[in-house]
Short mmCIF file of C-alpha atoms in Angstrom, two decimals:
data_model
loop_
_atom_site.label_atom_id
_atom_site.label_comp_id
_atom_site.label_asym_id
_atom_site.label_seq_id
_atom_site.Cartn_x
_atom_site.Cartn_y
_atom_site.Cartn_z
CA MET A 1 -3.71 10.00 -0.27
CA ILE A 2 -4.86 7.64 -3.02
CA ALA A 3 -3.42 9.98 -5.67
CA ILE A 4 -0.13 10.33 -3.79
CA GLY A 5 -0.05 6.58 -3.24
CA GLY A 6 -0.60 5.91 -6.92
CA ALA A 7 2.15 8.32 -7.95
CA ILE A 8 4.81 7.31 -5.43
CA GLY A 9 5.85 3.91 -6.67
CA VAL A 10 8.78 2.10 -8.22
CA GLY A 11 9.51 4.99 -10.59
CA LEU A 12 11.05 6.80 -7.63
CA PHE A 13 11.84 4.01 -5.21
CA LEU A 14 13.59 1.74 -7.72
CA GLY A 15 13.91 3.50 -11.07
CA ALA A 16 15.77 6.52 -9.64
CA GLY A 17 18.73 4.33 -8.74
CA GLY A 18 19.33 3.10 -12.27
CA ARG A 19 18.73 6.55 -13.77
CA LEU A 20 21.18 8.19 -11.34
CA ALA A 21 23.79 5.63 -12.37
CA THR A 22 23.12 6.52 -16.02
CA ALA A 23 22.64 10.31 -16.08
CA GLY A 24 24.11 11.45 -12.76
CA PRO A 25 22.90 14.60 -10.93
CA ALA A 26 21.23 15.83 -14.14
CA LEU A 27 18.34 13.57 -13.12
CA ILE A 28 17.28 16.41 -10.80
CA LEU A 29 16.54 18.55 -13.88
CA SER A 30 14.57 15.73 -15.49
CA TYR A 31 12.36 15.39 -12.41
CA ALA A 32 11.85 19.16 -12.27
CA LEU A 33 10.81 19.36 -15.96
CA CYS A 34 8.44 16.40 -15.73
CA GLY A 35 7.08 17.75 -12.45
CA THR A 36 6.21 21.02 -14.18
CA ALA A 37 4.34 19.12 -16.89
CA ALA A 38 2.56 17.07 -14.20
CA PHE A 39 1.47 20.30 -12.48
CA PHE A 40 -0.27 21.59 -15.60
CA VAL A 41 -1.84 18.18 -16.28
CA MET A 42 -3.27 18.07 -12.77
CA ARG A 43 -4.64 21.61 -12.98
CA ALA A 44 -6.25 20.80 -16.34
CA LEU A 45 -7.76 17.64 -14.86
CA GLY A 46 -9.02 19.61 -11.87
CA GLU A 47 -10.90 22.00 -14.13
CA LEU A 48 -12.44 19.09 -16.03
CA VAL A 49 -13.44 17.26 -12.84
CA LEU A 50 -15.17 20.33 -11.42
CA HIS A 51 -16.97 20.73 -14.74
CA ARG A 52 -18.36 17.21 -14.29
CA ALA A 53 -17.16 14.53 -11.84
CA THR A 54 -17.39 10.97 -13.15
CA THR A 55 -15.70 7.62 -12.46
CA GLY A 56 -14.87 7.46 -16.17
CA SER A 57 -12.75 10.60 -15.68
CA PHE A 58 -10.75 11.70 -18.73
CA VAL A 59 -12.20 8.88 -20.86
CA GLU A 60 -15.61 10.54 -20.58
CA TYR A 61 -14.07 13.99 -21.09
CA ALA A 62 -12.36 12.79 -24.28
CA ARG A 63 -15.71 11.49 -25.49
CA GLU A 64 -17.41 14.80 -24.65
CA PHE A 65 -14.82 17.32 -25.84
CA ILE A 66 -12.97 15.52 -28.65
CA ALA A 67 -14.94 12.64 -30.20
CA PRO A 68 -16.30 9.19 -29.29
CA TRP A 69 -13.23 7.53 -30.82
CA ALA A 70 -10.99 9.58 -28.52
CA GLY A 71 -12.75 8.17 -25.47
CA PHE A 72 -12.22 4.66 -26.80
CA ALA A 73 -8.53 5.26 -27.58
CA SER A 74 -7.71 7.10 -24.35
CA GLY A 75 -9.44 4.48 -22.24
CA TRP A 76 -7.50 1.62 -23.78
CA MET A 77 -4.19 3.54 -23.70
CA TYR A 78 -4.75 4.19 -20.02
CA TRP A 79 -5.35 0.50 -19.59
CA VAL A 80 -2.06 -0.19 -21.43
CA ASN A 81 -0.36 2.22 -19.02
CA TRP A 82 -1.57 0.50 -15.87
CA ALA A 83 -1.29 -3.01 -17.29
CA MET A 84 2.40 -2.41 -17.98
CA THR A 85 2.85 -0.49 -14.73
CA GLY A 86 1.45 -3.43 -12.81
CA ILE A 87 4.00 -5.70 -14.46
CA ALA A 88 6.76 -3.26 -13.45
CA GLU A 89 5.44 -3.13 -9.88
CA ILE A 90 5.27 -6.90 -9.35
CA THR A 91 8.74 -7.12 -10.93
CA ALA A 92 9.96 -4.57 -8.39
CA VAL A 93 8.43 -6.62 -5.57
CA ALA A 94 10.47 -9.60 -6.76
CA ILE A 95 13.65 -7.48 -6.94
CA TYR A 96 13.14 -6.14 -3.41
CA MET A 97 12.50 -9.66 -2.04
CA HIS A 98 15.82 -10.74 -3.57
CA ARG A 99 17.57 -8.85 -0.72
CA TRP A 100 16.16 -11.34 1.80
CA PHE A 101 15.65 -14.38 -0.41
CA PRO A 102 18.42 -14.31 -3.04
CA ASP A 103 17.63 -17.84 -4.28
CA LEU A 104 13.87 -17.28 -4.71
CA PRO A 105 12.94 -16.99 -8.42
CA GLN A 106 11.46 -13.61 -9.40
CA TRP A 107 8.38 -15.08 -11.02
CA ILE A 108 7.23 -16.83 -7.82
CA THR A 109 7.32 -13.61 -5.77
CA ALA A 110 5.55 -11.75 -8.57
CA LEU A 111 2.78 -14.36 -8.68
CA VAL A 112 2.19 -14.24 -4.90
CA ALA A 113 2.02 -10.43 -4.94
CA LEU A 114 -0.47 -10.49 -7.81
CA ALA A 115 -2.75 -13.00 -6.07
CA PHE A 116 -2.85 -10.88 -2.90
CA LEU A 117 -3.75 -7.65 -4.70
CA VAL A 118 -6.46 -9.26 -6.85
CA VAL A 119 -8.18 -10.58 -3.72
CA VAL A 120 -8.05 -7.12 -2.08
CA ASN A 121 -9.57 -5.42 -5.12
CA LEU A 122 -12.32 -8.01 -5.53
CA LEU A 123 -13.59 -7.82 -1.94
CA SER A 124 -14.77 -4.19 -1.73
CA VAL A 125 -13.89 -0.63 -2.69
CA LYS A 126 -13.86 0.26 1.03
CA LEU A 127 -11.15 -2.33 1.71
CA PHE A 128 -9.18 -1.00 -1.26
CA GLY A 129 -9.48 2.56 0.04
CA GLU A 130 -8.44 1.62 3.58
CA LEU A 131 -5.48 -0.47 2.40
CA GLU A 132 -4.35 2.18 -0.08
CA PHE A 133 -4.62 4.91 2.55
CA TRP A 134 -2.32 3.04 4.92
CA PHE A 135 0.03 2.05 2.11
CA SER A 136 0.28 5.76 1.28
CA VAL A 137 0.83 6.71 4.92
CA VAL A 138 3.78 4.30 5.10
CA LYS A 139 5.31 5.68 1.90
CA VAL A 140 4.82 9.34 2.76
CA THR A 141 6.14 8.83 6.30
CA ALA A 142 9.21 7.04 4.97
CA ILE A 143 9.97 9.81 2.49
CA VAL A 144 9.48 12.54 5.10
CA VAL A 145 11.81 10.69 7.48
CA PHE A 146 14.34 10.26 4.66
CA LEU A 147 14.17 13.97 3.76
CA PHE A 148 14.79 15.09 7.36
CA THR A 149 17.49 12.46 7.88
CA GLY A 150 19.14 13.30 4.57
CA VAL A 151 19.21 17.03 5.32
CA ALA A 152 20.74 16.32 8.73
CA LEU A 153 23.42 14.09 7.17
CA VAL A 154 24.27 16.71 4.54
CA VAL A 155 24.37 19.60 7.01
CA GLY A 156 26.52 17.54 9.38
CA GLY A 157 28.86 16.41 6.60
CA ALA A 158 28.41 12.77 7.56
CA GLU A 159 30.69 10.03 6.27
CA ILE A 160 28.68 7.63 4.09
CA GLY A 161 30.36 4.69 2.42
CA GLY A 162 33.80 6.32 2.57
CA THR A 163 32.65 9.66 1.14
CA THR A 164 31.45 12.88 2.76
CA ALA A 165 27.86 13.98 2.22
CA GLY A 166 27.48 17.47 0.83
CA LEU A 167 26.71 19.70 -2.15
CA HIS A 168 30.08 18.84 -3.70
CA ASN A 169 28.68 15.42 -4.70
CA VAL A 170 26.24 17.15 -7.07
CA THR A 171 28.94 18.88 -9.10
CA GLY A 172 31.80 16.47 -8.47
CA SER A 173 32.59 13.17 -10.22
CA GLY A 174 32.22 14.59 -13.72
CA GLY A 175 29.98 17.59 -13.05
CA PHE A 176 26.21 18.04 -13.21
CA PHE A 177 26.03 16.34 -16.64
CA PRO A 178 28.63 13.55 -16.29
CA ALA A 179 27.16 11.55 -19.19
CA GLY A 180 26.20 14.58 -21.31
CA VAL A 181 23.01 16.54 -21.90
CA GLY A 182 21.72 13.98 -24.40
CA ILE A 183 21.77 11.12 -21.90
CA ALA A 184 20.03 13.35 -19.35
CA LEU A 185 17.22 13.99 -21.84
CA MET A 186 16.90 10.28 -22.46
CA THR A 187 15.83 9.82 -18.83
CA LEU A 188 12.67 11.90 -19.37
CA GLN A 189 10.70 8.84 -20.46
CA ALA A 190 11.47 6.98 -17.23
CA VAL A 191 10.76 10.07 -15.12
CA ILE A 192 7.41 10.60 -16.85
CA PHE A 193 6.60 7.04 -15.80
CA ALA A 194 7.60 7.90 -12.22
CA TYR A 195 4.93 10.63 -12.15
CA SER A 196 2.20 8.38 -13.52
CA GLY A 197 -0.66 7.77 -11.14
CA ILE A 198 -1.32 11.38 -10.16
CA GLU A 199 -4.39 11.34 -12.42
CA LEU A 200 -6.00 8.81 -10.05
CA VAL A 201 -7.50 11.74 -8.16
CA GLY A 202 -9.74 12.34 -11.17
CA ILE A 203 -10.99 8.76 -11.23
CA ALA A 204 -11.56 8.68 -7.47
CA ALA A 205 -13.58 11.92 -7.77
CA GLY A 206 -16.55 9.99 -9.12
CA GLU A 207 -16.74 8.04 -5.83
CA THR A 208 -16.10 11.05 -3.57
CA LYS A 209 -18.67 13.04 -1.60
CA GLU A 210 -18.73 16.78 -2.42
CA PRO A 211 -15.99 16.68 -5.09
CA GLY A 212 -16.32 20.45 -5.59
CA LYS A 213 -14.94 21.03 -2.08
CA VAL A 214 -12.54 18.12 -1.80
CA LEU A 215 -10.92 18.01 -5.24
CA PRO A 216 -9.23 21.46 -5.45
CA ARG A 217 -7.50 20.86 -2.10
CA ALA A 218 -6.57 17.31 -3.07
CA ILE A 219 -5.13 18.32 -6.44
CA ASN A 220 -3.09 21.23 -5.06
CA GLY A 221 -1.84 19.03 -2.23
CA VAL A 222 -0.80 16.25 -4.60
CA VAL A 223 1.10 18.60 -6.91
CA TYR A 224 3.08 20.33 -4.16
CA ARG A 225 3.83 17.19 -2.18
CA ILE A 226 4.91 15.21 -5.22
CA ALA A 227 7.25 18.05 -6.23
CA VAL A 228 8.85 18.08 -2.77
CA PHE A 229 9.00 14.30 -2.49
CA TYR A 230 10.36 13.67 -5.97
CA VAL A 231 12.69 16.57 -6.70
CA GLY A 232 13.69 16.87 -3.04
CA SER A 233 14.46 13.17 -2.72
CA VAL A 234 16.56 13.01 -5.89
CA LEU A 235 18.45 16.17 -4.89
CA LEU A 236 19.26 14.67 -1.50
CA LEU A 237 20.30 11.34 -3.04
CA THR A 238 22.84 13.13 -5.22
CA MET A 239 24.23 15.03 -2.20
CA LEU A 240 24.46 12.00 0.08
CA LEU A 241 26.50 9.80 -2.28
CA PRO A 242 28.30 10.23 -5.61
CA TRP A 243 25.97 9.36 -8.48
CA HIS A 244 28.00 6.29 -9.48
CA ALA A 245 27.34 4.68 -6.08
CA TYR A 246 23.76 3.87 -7.14
CA SER A 247 22.47 1.09 -9.40
CA GLY A 248 19.23 -0.35 -10.71
CA LEU A 249 19.68 -3.52 -8.66
CA GLU A 250 18.22 -2.01 -5.47
CA SER A 251 16.39 1.07 -4.25
CA PRO A 252 18.68 4.13 -3.94
CA PHE A 253 17.14 4.75 -0.50
CA VAL A 254 18.27 1.29 0.59
CA THR A 255 21.72 2.02 -0.85
CA VAL A 256 22.12 5.14 1.30
CA PHE A 257 21.24 3.45 4.58
CA SER A 258 23.26 0.35 3.75
CA GLN A 259 26.30 2.54 3.01
CA LEU A 260 25.80 4.17 6.42
CA GLY A 261 26.51 0.76 7.92
CA LEU A 262 22.99 0.44 9.26
CA ALA A 263 21.92 -2.82 7.66
CA TRP A 264 18.73 -3.03 9.73
CA VAL A 265 17.64 0.44 8.54
CA GLY A 266 18.28 -0.72 4.99
CA ASP A 267 15.99 -3.67 5.65
CA VAL A 268 13.28 -1.36 7.01
CA MET A 269 13.54 0.88 3.96
CA ASN A 270 13.42 -2.17 1.71
CA ALA A 271 10.16 -3.17 3.41
CA VAL A 272 8.83 0.36 2.79
CA VAL A 273 9.66 0.33 -0.92
CA LEU A 274 8.13 -3.14 -1.12
CA THR A 275 4.94 -1.61 0.29
CA ALA A 276 5.22 1.17 -2.30
CA ALA A 277 5.27 -1.32 -5.15
CA LEU A 278 2.26 -3.20 -3.78
CA SER A 279 0.42 0.10 -3.31
CA SER A 280 0.97 1.34 -6.86
CA CYS A 281 -0.06 -2.02 -8.33
CA ASN A 282 -3.13 -1.94 -6.10
CA SER A 283 -4.02 1.48 -7.56
CA GLY A 284 -3.57 0.11 -11.07
CA LEU A 285 -6.09 -2.66 -10.56
CA TYR A 286 -8.55 -0.17 -9.05
CA SER A 287 -8.28 2.39 -11.86
CA THR A 288 -8.32 -0.05 -14.78
CA GLY A 289 -11.39 -1.75 -13.31
CA ARG A 290 -13.28 1.55 -13.35
CA VAL A 291 -12.07 2.61 -16.80
CA LEU A 292 -12.93 -0.77 -18.35
CA LYS A 293 -16.39 -0.60 -16.77
CA SER A 294 -16.89 2.80 -18.39
CA LEU A 295 -15.77 1.43 -21.78
CA ALA A 296 -17.97 -1.67 -21.43
CA GLN A 297 -21.03 0.48 -20.76
CA LYS A 298 -20.44 2.09 -24.16
CA GLY A 299 -19.91 -1.27 -25.86
CA GLU A 300 -16.19 -0.49 -26.33
CA ALA A 301 -14.81 -3.29 -24.15
CA PRO A 302 -15.82 -6.92 -23.61
CA VAL A 303 -19.18 -7.16 -21.79
CA PHE A 304 -17.54 -9.17 -19.03
CA THR A 305 -15.33 -6.21 -18.00
CA GLY A 306 -18.40 -4.16 -17.07
CA ARG A 307 -19.85 -6.64 -14.59
CA MET A 308 -20.24 -5.43 -11.01
CA SER A 309 -20.30 -7.38 -7.75
CA ARG A 310 -22.74 -6.82 -4.89
CA ASN A 311 -20.02 -4.72 -3.24
CA HIS A 312 -19.95 -2.37 -6.28
CA VAL A 313 -16.61 -3.72 -7.48
CA PRO A 314 -16.17 -4.03 -11.29
CA TYR A 315 -14.78 -7.51 -10.90
CA GLY A 316 -14.79 -8.17 -14.63
CA GLY A 317 -12.35 -5.34 -15.32
CA VAL A 318 -10.15 -6.27 -12.37
CA LEU A 319 -9.89 -9.89 -13.52
CA PHE A 320 -9.29 -8.81 -17.14
CA THR A 321 -6.28 -6.70 -16.09
CA SER A 322 -4.98 -9.38 -13.74
CA VAL A 323 -4.72 -11.78 -16.70
CA VAL A 324 -2.25 -9.36 -18.32
CA TYR A 325 -0.36 -9.15 -15.03
CA LEU A 326 0.02 -12.91 -15.33
CA ALA A 327 1.85 -12.25 -18.59
CA GLY A 328 4.18 -10.12 -16.49
CA VAL A 329 4.86 -13.13 -14.30
CA VAL A 330 5.85 -15.02 -17.45
CA LEU A 331 8.07 -12.09 -18.49
CA ASN A 332 9.83 -12.34 -15.13
CA TYR A 333 10.42 -16.02 -15.82
CA VAL A 334 11.76 -15.51 -19.36
CA VAL A 335 13.78 -12.26 -19.07
CA PRO A 336 14.01 -11.35 -15.35
CA LYS A 337 16.72 -8.70 -15.85
CA GLU A 338 14.94 -6.84 -18.66
CA ALA A 339 11.34 -7.20 -17.42
CA PHE A 340 11.29 -3.95 -15.41
CA ASP A 341 12.72 -1.68 -18.15
CA ILE A 342 10.50 -3.13 -20.88
CA ALA A 343 7.38 -2.70 -18.74
CA ILE A 344 8.02 0.95 -17.77
CA ALA A 345 8.96 1.92 -21.33
CA ILE A 346 5.65 0.68 -22.76
CA ALA A 347 3.75 2.06 -19.76
CA SER A 348 5.19 5.49 -20.54
CA LEU A 349 3.31 5.52 -23.85
CA GLY A 350 0.07 5.21 -21.90
CA VAL A 351 1.13 8.02 -19.55
CA VAL A 352 1.91 10.37 -22.43
CA ALA A 353 -1.38 9.51 -24.16
CA THR A 354 -3.36 10.07 -20.94
CA TRP A 355 -1.70 13.39 -20.13
CA ALA A 356 -2.09 14.64 -23.71
CA THR A 357 -5.78 13.69 -23.66
CA ILE A 358 -6.35 15.66 -20.45
CA ILE A 359 -4.59 18.73 -21.84
CA VAL A 360 -6.54 18.65 -25.13
CA CYS A 361 -9.85 18.16 -23.31
CA GLN A 362 -9.18 21.23 -21.18
CA LEU A 363 -8.40 23.19 -24.36
CA ARG A 364 -11.76 22.14 -25.79
CA LEU A 365 -13.57 22.94 -22.52
CA ARG A 366 -12.07 26.43 -22.53
CA ALA A 367 -13.04 26.93 -26.18
CA SER A 368 -16.62 25.79 -25.44
CA ALA A 369 -16.79 28.22 -22.52
CA LEU A 370 -15.59 31.09 -24.71
CA ARG A 371 -18.41 30.26 -27.16
CA GLY A 372 -20.89 30.36 -24.28
CA GLU A 373 -21.80 26.66 -24.58
CA VAL A 374 -20.69 25.64 -21.06
CA GLU A 375 -19.77 27.43 -17.87
CA ARG A 376 -16.10 27.20 -16.97
CA PRO A 377 -15.36 26.28 -13.30
CA GLY A 378 -13.61 28.78 -11.04
CA TYR A 379 -10.72 26.34 -10.52
CA ARG A 380 -8.82 26.68 -13.81
CA MET A 381 -5.72 25.70 -15.73
CA PRO A 382 -3.23 28.58 -15.26
CA GLY A 383 -1.76 30.16 -18.38
CA ALA A 384 -4.13 28.42 -20.80
CA PRO A 385 -3.93 28.00 -23.75
CA TYR A 386 -0.18 28.68 -23.88
CA THR A 387 0.68 26.25 -21.09
CA ASN A 388 -1.42 23.61 -22.88
CA TRP A 389 0.63 23.86 -26.06
CA ALA A 390 3.91 23.95 -24.12
CA THR A 391 2.95 20.78 -22.23
CA LEU A 392 1.88 19.00 -25.43
CA GLY A 393 5.21 19.98 -27.04
CA PHE A 394 7.11 18.56 -24.08
CA LEU A 395 5.19 15.27 -24.26
CA ALA A 396 5.93 15.02 -27.99
CA LEU A 397 9.64 15.55 -27.24
CA VAL A 398 9.56 12.66 -24.76
CA LEU A 399 8.14 10.34 -27.43
CA VAL A 400 10.74 11.37 -30.03
CA LEU A 401 13.62 10.86 -27.60
CA MET A 402 12.49 7.29 -26.95
CA ALA A 403 13.54 6.40 -30.49
CA PHE A 404 17.18 7.20 -29.59
CA ALA A 405 17.34 5.71 -26.07
CA GLY A 406 18.01 2.16 -24.92
CA THR A 407 16.65 -1.09 -26.30
CA ALA A 408 13.55 -1.12 -24.07
CA GLU A 409 12.65 2.45 -25.04
CA ARG A 410 13.15 1.76 -28.75
CA VAL A 411 10.91 -1.31 -28.48
CA ALA A 412 8.24 0.91 -26.92
CA PHE A 413 8.66 3.63 -29.56
CA TRP A 414 8.27 1.24 -32.48
CA SER A 415 5.24 -0.32 -30.83
CA ILE A 416 3.38 2.99 -31.35
CA PRO A 417 2.36 2.14 -34.95
CA VAL A 418 1.20 -1.29 -33.73
CA LEU A 419 -0.95 0.30 -31.02
CA VAL A 420 -2.42 2.76 -33.54
CA VAL A 421 -3.38 -0.09 -35.87
CA VAL A 422 -4.88 -2.17 -33.04
CA LEU A 423 -6.91 0.78 -31.73
CA THR A 424 -8.10 1.67 -35.23
CA VAL A 425 -9.22 -1.89 -35.95
CA GLY A 426 -10.83 -2.10 -32.53
CA TRP A 427 -12.79 1.13 -33.04
CA LYS A 428 -14.01 0.00 -36.47
CA ALA A 429 -15.12 -3.31 -34.95
CA VAL A 430 -17.02 -1.45 -32.22
CA GLN A 431 -18.72 0.75 -34.81
CA ALA A 432 -19.65 -2.25 -36.93
CA ARG A 433 -21.42 -3.93 -33.99
CA ARG A 434 -23.53 -0.88 -33.22
CA PRO A 435 -26.94 -0.64 -34.89
CA ALA A 436 -27.22 2.06 -37.51
CA VAL A 437 -29.13 5.16 -36.39
CA VAL A 438 -31.71 6.40 -38.91
CA PRO A 439 -31.75 10.22 -39.18
CA ASP A 440 -35.04 11.84 -38.13
CA GLU A 441 -35.77 13.16 -41.60
CA GLU A 442 -35.54 9.65 -43.08
CA ARG A 443 -37.86 8.00 -40.55
CA VAL A 444 -41.31 7.03 -41.81
CA ALA A 445 -44.19 8.27 -39.65
CA LEU A 446 -46.38 5.39 -38.46
CA PRO A 447 -50.15 5.66 -37.90
CA GLU A 448 -51.11 6.38 -34.30
CA ASN A 449 -53.34 3.27 -34.19
#
């Protein structure tokens, strides 16, 4: 439930509306392609987790199977992912609240949401788990209800907002690719962001009893449910209303029920998607706290970020990330209309880096097993190594396409060299602080007395 809760966030509940308005029904294909990549990433992560469960998750696997610098880089890129995702989530909270409080400034709502989630994460991991479980239950229940309701409306040919629901909406109004294939491909970056969070199951594995029994079921369940929820929801959205009826100003789920003339149902759904945003941001604070603690233990993050409370909460890492979320509050004050797109574009870089790291680590694990150095778990990545290379190629395509997309995506793309320089300088600084290790053959034997 934590993994599902982390994955089902504003990427689907808010982002799908704007992307439908841009690419039309072709968004279904984008979700299917990214969902396939997510499936292979999760299976690769499952094999790594069963090899060795740890709260450091793929950061530790990168250190073990690639190199120490890879653990440093992947950990900080994952932090970039969730830091930017958190900004997107609190921005979404402010956008949702605008339905009820149109005169309330976005930055105030964002600040209140941030304060609430920081308190929850600082109290105890048990409170986080309980809250996240119920957040996830609300989201999953809402999507299941929407899927059944949507199917009933389509089968019954219901009138929604002056149009008839049905399959004709998918191919009508300009066809399946109303804006062209190129524009459809440009949505891949945003859809990749929508799938981010599924890797939380790997981080939670380190705090789970009997991960060998629980994790395979959890991973398979996450993959199948996410596929149904994401692809199924987008497919239904395109059948219920013409693609141009949606916008990025509100959740597409709210749009459907509002167009039905059921304003109160729209309000209920708006409350659900508000919960979804809080849930995903909650997951971000949890995961970055654990990853920063892992980095701090290796001397690769500020010492403060590794500090633990009596309730076993890495409060240093949680507070460190929350400071960046405060920058998101400022972003909502300065550029409220662009804040969401900028945040998810930069967050996507972290998602791509994380997924690529997981895939490469599984490749190295498989190679080590073939050399007889480690024993490969029974739960394995299907189709390896060919599916590994195909997934890595797809992720590279997503990065390249960002250079030709909108302003927010281009800003994110050209920030890649900046991130590389910062990570390189950071790694060199970490290495410089570490004491030099004298090789055994150069050590001078001291007298026993």
